[in-house]
Coordinates of C-alpha atoms in Angstrom, one line a residue:
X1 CA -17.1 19.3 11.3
X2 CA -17.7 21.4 8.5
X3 CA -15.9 20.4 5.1
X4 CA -15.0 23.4 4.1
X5 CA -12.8 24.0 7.3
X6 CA -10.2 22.2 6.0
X7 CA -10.2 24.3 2.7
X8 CA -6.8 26.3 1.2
X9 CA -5.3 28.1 -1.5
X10 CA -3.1 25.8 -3.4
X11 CA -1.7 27.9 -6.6
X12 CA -2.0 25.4 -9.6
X13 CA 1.9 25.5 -10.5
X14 CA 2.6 23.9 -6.9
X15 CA 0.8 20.5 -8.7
X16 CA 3.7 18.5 -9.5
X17 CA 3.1 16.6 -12.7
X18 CA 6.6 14.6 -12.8
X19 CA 8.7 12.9 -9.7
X20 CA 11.9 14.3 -8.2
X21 CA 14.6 12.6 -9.9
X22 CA 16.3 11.2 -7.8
X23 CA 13.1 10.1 -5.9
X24 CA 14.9 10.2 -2.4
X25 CA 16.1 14.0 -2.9
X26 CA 12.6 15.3 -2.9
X27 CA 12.0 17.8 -0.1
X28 CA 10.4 16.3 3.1
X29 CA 8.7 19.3 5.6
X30 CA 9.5 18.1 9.4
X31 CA 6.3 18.8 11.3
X32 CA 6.8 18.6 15.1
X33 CA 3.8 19.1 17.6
X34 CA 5.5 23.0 17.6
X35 CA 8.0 25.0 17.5
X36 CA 9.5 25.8 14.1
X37 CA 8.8 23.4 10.4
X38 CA 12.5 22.4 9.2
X39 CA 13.0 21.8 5.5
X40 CA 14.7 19.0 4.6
X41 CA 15.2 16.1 2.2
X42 CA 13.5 12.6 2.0
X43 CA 17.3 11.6 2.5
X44 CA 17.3 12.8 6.2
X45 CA 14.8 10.5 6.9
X46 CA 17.1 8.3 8.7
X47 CA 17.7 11.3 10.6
X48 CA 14.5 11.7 13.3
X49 CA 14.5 8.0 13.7
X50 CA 15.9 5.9 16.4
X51 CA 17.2 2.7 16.6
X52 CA 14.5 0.2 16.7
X53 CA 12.0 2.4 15.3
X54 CA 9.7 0.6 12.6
X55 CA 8.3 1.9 9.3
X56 CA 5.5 0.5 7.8
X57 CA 4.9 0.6 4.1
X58 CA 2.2 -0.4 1.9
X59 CA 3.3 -3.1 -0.2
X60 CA 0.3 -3.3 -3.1
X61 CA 1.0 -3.0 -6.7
X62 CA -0.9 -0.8 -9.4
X63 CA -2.7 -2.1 -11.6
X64 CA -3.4 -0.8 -15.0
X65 CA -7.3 0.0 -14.0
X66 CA -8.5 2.6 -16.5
X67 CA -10.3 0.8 -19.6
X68 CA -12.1 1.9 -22.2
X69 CA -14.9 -0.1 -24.0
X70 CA -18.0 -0.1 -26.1
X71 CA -21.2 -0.4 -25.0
X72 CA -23.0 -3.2 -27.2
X73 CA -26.9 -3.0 -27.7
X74 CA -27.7 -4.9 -31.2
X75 CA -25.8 -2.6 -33.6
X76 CA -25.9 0.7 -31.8
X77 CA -21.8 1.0 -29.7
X78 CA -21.2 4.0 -27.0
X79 CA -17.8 4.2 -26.0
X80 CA -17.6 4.2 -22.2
X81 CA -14.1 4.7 -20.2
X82 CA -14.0 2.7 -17.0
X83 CA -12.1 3.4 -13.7
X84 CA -11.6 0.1 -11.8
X85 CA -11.8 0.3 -7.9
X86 CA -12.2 -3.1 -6.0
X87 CA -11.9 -6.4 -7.0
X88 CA -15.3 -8.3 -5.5
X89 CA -14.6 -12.1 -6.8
X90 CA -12.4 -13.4 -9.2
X91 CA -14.4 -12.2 -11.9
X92 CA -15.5 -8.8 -10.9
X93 CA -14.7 -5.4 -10.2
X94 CA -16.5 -2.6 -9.1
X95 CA -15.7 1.0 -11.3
X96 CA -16.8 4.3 -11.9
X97 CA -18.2 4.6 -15.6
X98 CA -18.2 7.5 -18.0
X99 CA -20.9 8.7 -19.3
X100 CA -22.8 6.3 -16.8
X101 CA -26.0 7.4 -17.8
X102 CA -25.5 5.2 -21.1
X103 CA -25.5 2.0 -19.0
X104 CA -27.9 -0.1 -18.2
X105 CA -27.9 -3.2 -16.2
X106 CA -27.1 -6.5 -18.6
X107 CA -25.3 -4.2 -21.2
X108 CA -22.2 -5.8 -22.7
X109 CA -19.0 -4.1 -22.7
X110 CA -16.6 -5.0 -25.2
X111 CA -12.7 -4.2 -24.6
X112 CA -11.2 -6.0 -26.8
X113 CA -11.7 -9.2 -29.1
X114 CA -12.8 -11.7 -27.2
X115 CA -12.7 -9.9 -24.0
X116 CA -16.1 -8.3 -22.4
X117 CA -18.2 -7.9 -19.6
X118 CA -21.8 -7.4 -18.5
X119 CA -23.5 -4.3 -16.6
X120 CA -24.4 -6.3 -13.0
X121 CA -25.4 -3.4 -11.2
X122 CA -25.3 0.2 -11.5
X123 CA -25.4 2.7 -8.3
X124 CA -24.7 6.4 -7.3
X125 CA -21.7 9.0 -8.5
X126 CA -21.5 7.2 -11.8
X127 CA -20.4 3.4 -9.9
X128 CA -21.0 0.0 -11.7
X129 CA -20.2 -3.6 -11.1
X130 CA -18.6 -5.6 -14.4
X131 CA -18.9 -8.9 -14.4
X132 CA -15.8 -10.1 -16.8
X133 CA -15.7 -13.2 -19.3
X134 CA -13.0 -14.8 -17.8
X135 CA -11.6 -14.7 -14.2
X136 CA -8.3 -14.8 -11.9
X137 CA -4.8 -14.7 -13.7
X138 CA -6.6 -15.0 -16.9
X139 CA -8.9 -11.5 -16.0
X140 CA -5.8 -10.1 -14.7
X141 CA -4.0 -10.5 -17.9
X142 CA -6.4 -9.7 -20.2
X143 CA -7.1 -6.3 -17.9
X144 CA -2.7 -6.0 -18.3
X145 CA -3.2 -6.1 -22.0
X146 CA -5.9 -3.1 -22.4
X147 CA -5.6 -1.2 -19.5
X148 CA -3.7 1.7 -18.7
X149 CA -1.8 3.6 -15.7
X150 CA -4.5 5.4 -13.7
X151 CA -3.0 8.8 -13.2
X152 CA -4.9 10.9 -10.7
X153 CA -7.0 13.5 -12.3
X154 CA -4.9 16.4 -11.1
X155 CA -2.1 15.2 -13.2
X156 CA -4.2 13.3 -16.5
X157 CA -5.8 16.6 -16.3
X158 CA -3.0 18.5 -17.5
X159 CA -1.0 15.4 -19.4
X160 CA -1.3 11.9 -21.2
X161 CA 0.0 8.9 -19.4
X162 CA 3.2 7.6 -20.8
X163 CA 6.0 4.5 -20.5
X164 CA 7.3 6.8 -17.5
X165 CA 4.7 6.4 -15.3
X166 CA 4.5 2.5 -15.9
X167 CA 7.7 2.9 -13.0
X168 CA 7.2 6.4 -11.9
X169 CA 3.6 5.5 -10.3
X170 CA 5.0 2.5 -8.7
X171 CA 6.8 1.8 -5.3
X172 CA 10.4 0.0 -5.9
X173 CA 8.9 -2.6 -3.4
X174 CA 5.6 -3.1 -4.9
X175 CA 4.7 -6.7 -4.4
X176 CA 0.7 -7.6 -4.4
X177 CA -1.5 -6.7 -7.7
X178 CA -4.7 -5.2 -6.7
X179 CA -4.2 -1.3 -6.3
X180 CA -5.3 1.1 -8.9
X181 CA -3.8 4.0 -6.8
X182 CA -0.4 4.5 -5.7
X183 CA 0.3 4.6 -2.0
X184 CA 2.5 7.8 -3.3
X185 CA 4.4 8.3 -0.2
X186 CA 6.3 5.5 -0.5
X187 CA 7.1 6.8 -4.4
X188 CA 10.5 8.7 -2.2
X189 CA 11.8 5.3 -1.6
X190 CA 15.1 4.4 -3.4
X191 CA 17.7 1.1 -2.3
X192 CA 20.2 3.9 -1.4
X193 CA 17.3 5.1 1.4
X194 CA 16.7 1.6 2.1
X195 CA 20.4 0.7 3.0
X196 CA 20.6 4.5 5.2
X197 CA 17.7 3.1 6.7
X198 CA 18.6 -0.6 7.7
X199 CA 22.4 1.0 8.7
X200 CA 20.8 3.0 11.5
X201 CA 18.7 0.1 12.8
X202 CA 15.3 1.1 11.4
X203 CA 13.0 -1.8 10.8
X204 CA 10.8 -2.1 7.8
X205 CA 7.5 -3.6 7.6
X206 CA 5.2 -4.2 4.9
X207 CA 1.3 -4.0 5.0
X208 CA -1.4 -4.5 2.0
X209 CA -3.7 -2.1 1.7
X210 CA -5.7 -2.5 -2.5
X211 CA -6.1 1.2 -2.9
X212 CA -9.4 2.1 -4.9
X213 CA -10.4 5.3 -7.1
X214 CA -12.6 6.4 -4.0
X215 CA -9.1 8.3 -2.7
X216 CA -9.4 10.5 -5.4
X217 CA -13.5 11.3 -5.1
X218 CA -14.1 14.8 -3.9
X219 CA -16.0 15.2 -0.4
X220 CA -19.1 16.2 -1.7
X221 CA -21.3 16.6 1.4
X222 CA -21.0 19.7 3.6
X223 CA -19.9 18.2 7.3
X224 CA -18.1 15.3 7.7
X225 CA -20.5 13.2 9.1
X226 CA -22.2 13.1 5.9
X227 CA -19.4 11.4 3.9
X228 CA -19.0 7.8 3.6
X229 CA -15.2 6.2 2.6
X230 CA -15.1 3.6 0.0
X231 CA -13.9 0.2 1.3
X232 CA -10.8 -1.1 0.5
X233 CA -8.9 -4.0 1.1
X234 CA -6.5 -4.7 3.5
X235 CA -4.6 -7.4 5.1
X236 CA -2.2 -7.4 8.6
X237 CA -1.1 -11.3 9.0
X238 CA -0.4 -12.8 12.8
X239 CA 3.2 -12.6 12.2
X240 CA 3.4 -9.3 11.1
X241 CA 0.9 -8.2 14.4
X242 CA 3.5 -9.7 16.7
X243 CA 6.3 -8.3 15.4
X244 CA 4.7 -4.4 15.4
X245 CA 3.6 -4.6 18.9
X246 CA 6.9 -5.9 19.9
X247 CA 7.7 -2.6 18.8
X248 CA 5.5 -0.7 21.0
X249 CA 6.7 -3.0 24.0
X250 CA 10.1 -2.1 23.9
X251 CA 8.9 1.9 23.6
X252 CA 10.0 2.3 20.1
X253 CA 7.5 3.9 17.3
X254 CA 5.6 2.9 14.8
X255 CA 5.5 5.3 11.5
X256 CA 3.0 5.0 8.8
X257 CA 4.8 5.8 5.6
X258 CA 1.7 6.8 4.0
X259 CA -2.3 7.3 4.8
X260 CA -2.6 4.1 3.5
X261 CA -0.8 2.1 5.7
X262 CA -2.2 4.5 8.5
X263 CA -5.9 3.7 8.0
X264 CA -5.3 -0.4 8.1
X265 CA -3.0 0.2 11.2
X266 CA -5.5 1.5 12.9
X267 CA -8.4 -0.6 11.3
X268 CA -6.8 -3.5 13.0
X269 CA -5.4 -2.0 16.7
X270 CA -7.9 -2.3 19.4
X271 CA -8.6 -0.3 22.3
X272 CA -5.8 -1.7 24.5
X273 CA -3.6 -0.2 21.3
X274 CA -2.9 -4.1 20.5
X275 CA -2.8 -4.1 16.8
X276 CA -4.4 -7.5 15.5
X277 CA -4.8 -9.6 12.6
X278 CA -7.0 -8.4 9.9
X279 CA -8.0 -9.6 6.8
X280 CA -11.0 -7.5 4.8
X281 CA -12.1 -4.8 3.9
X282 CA -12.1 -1.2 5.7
X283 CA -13.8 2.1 5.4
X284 CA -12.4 4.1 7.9
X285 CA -12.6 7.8 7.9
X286 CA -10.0 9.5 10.0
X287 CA -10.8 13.4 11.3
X288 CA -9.8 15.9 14.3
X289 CA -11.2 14.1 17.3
X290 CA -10.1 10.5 16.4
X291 CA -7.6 8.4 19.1
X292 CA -4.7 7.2 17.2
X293 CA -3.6 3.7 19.3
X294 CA -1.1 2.0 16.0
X295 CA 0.9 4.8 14.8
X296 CA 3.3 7.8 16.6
X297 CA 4.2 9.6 13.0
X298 CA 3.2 9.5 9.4
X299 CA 5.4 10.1 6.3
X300 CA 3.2 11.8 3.6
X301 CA 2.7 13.7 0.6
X302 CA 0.5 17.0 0.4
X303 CA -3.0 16.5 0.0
X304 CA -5.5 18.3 -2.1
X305 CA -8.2 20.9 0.2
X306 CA -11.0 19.8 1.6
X307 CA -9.9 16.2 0.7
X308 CA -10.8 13.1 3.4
X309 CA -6.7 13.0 3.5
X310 CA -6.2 16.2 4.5
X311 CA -8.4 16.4 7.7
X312 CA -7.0 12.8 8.0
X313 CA -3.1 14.6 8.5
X314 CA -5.6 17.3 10.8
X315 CA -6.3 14.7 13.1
X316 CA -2.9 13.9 13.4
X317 CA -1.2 17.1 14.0
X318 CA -4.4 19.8 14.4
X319 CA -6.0 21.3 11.9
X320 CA -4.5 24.9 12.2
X321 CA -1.4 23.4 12.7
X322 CA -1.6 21.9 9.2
X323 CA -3.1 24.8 7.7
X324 CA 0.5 26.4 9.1
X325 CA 2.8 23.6 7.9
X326 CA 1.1 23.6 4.2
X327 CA 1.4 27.8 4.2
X328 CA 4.6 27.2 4.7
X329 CA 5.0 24.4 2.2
X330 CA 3.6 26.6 -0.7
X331 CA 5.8 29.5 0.3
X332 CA 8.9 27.7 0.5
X333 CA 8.2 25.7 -3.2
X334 CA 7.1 22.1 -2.1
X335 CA 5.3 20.6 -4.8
X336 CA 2.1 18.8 -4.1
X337 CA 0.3 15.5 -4.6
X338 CA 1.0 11.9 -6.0
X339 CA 4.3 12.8 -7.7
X340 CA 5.0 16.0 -5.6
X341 CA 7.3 16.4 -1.8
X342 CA 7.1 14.6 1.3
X343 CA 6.2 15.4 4.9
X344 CA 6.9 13.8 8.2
X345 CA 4.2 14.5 10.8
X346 CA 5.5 13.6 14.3
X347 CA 2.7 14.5 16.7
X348 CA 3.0 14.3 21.0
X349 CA 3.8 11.5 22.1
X350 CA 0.3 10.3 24.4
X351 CA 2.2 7.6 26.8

């Protein structure tokens, strides 16, 4: 399909730059398969569940992945700034460098005194691997003690990172370092949900899915077989596998809170709709055609145009159908993007 299909007019004051405060009284747009959208709150969440009905939240914690650092050759120094994206080993991430064209492979970084790493490869749109001096908790720290909050460029666009975002760009369940994105849907999440939530029966479920700086990369090629996802990492233990499909089973649904849970739901359900085990890295790339066999809904924020997540929500609902419910979004004041509304896509049910 052609990118530019899933293009819109998004007026630049719709961008919200700050969280509703409280997070859970942020709008959320209810999308059914037709019929009329119905404005609501994040609040009435509870309300379109049923009993036995299972959300599924991404539990991965961000990291502060944006670094800055000189570029050491002799006594010439370039200062480079450095957007971590996937851990590799214990002592190496992958990152998109700026200026890139000032790196060359076995350059030295230096972050901080006794902190540095070497250029081990350098590929396309500006991505290098950095090999650190040290490794594991000892990496992770020194990364803690340098780094800072990666805001999306939307938002550092427009404003500085400050103390607020150490806890605004973080889920209140956050649990696994390794994400240098936020899974922002689940950013509406407050205890007071969580206790409306487990009072009406609703099971909650938590998934890992590390996500990378890829999300925010624009789709540069023209049709969408031409673009390739970045891989991230993902894990779904046995336990949890049992206890979804026992979900299914019993004919209750399963809804992604979030494309990130989504896309390592579905990495990991096979054709019988079993979901399985998985432990690795995926790259999948959802559009209009694709078979959904984990998920009946999906809780999520409003996506930028022509982005990968936006024809993702498309292959959900229909793309015209989308175009309809984000019309309607901008005309009735939903903000849009990390820190912006909510939407809760509930599609035909299939079987």
């Amino acid at each position: 399909m052609r990118v530019d299909s899933f293009d819109f007019d998004l007026p630049q004051d719709c961008i919200a730059l700050r969280p509703h405060n409280p997070r859970d009284e942020a709008k959320l747009l209810l999308v059914p398969p037709s019929g009329a959208f119905e404005n609501h709150r994040v609040l009435n969440l509870p309300d379109f569940l049923e009993p036995g009905d299972a959300l599924v939240f991404n539990d991965t914690r961000v990291i502060p992945a944006e670094l800055t650092g000189d570029r050491v050759r002799g006594d010439i120094r370039a200062n480079i700034h450095f957007n971590l994206h996937k851990r590799e080993d214990l002592a190496t991430w992958r990152a998109f460098a700026r200026p890139a064209k000032k790196l060359q492979l076995g350059d030295r970084i230096e972050f901080s005194e006794g902190f540095s790493a070497e250029i081990s490869e350098k590929g396309d749109a500006g991505e290098v691997c950095l090999v650190f001096n040290c490794s594991g908790p000892e990496l992770d720290q020194a990364i803690a003690s340098v780094g800072h909050i990666p805001l999306p460029p939307y938002i550092a666009s427009k404003r500085a990172e400050d103390e607020k975002d150490k806890t605004d760009y973080q889920t209140i369940y956050a649990d696994r370092d390794g994400a240098v994105a936020a899974p922002t849907a689940g950013l509406h999440f407050t205890e007071r949900l969580f206790g409306m939530l487990d009072a009406k029966g609703i099971e909650r479920h938590f998934v890992t899915l590390h996500v990378g700086a890829g999300t925010f990369l624009p789709v540069k090629a023209e049709d969408t077989n031409d673009h390739k996802m970045h891989a991230e990492w993902g894990e779904i233990t046995p336990e949890l596998a049992a206890k979804l499909n026992a979900v299914h089973e019993r004919g209750n649904r399963i809804i992604a809170v979030g494309t990130t849970s989504l896309r390592l739901l579905e990495s990991a359900v096979d054709k019988n709709h079993v979901i399985q085990p998985f432990c690795g890295d995926t790259d999948i790339f959802i559009t209009p055609g694709y078979t959904f066999r984990a998920i009946d809904g999906l809780m999520t924020n409003f996506h930028l145009p022509k982005s990968t997540l936006f024809m993702l929500v498309s292959a959900i609902m229909g793309r015209e159908r989308m175009q309809s419910a984000y019309a309607h979004a901008i005309a009735n004041g939903y903000r849009f993007y990390s820190y912006g509304d909510s939407s809760l896509l509930l599609p035909e049910k299939t079987s």
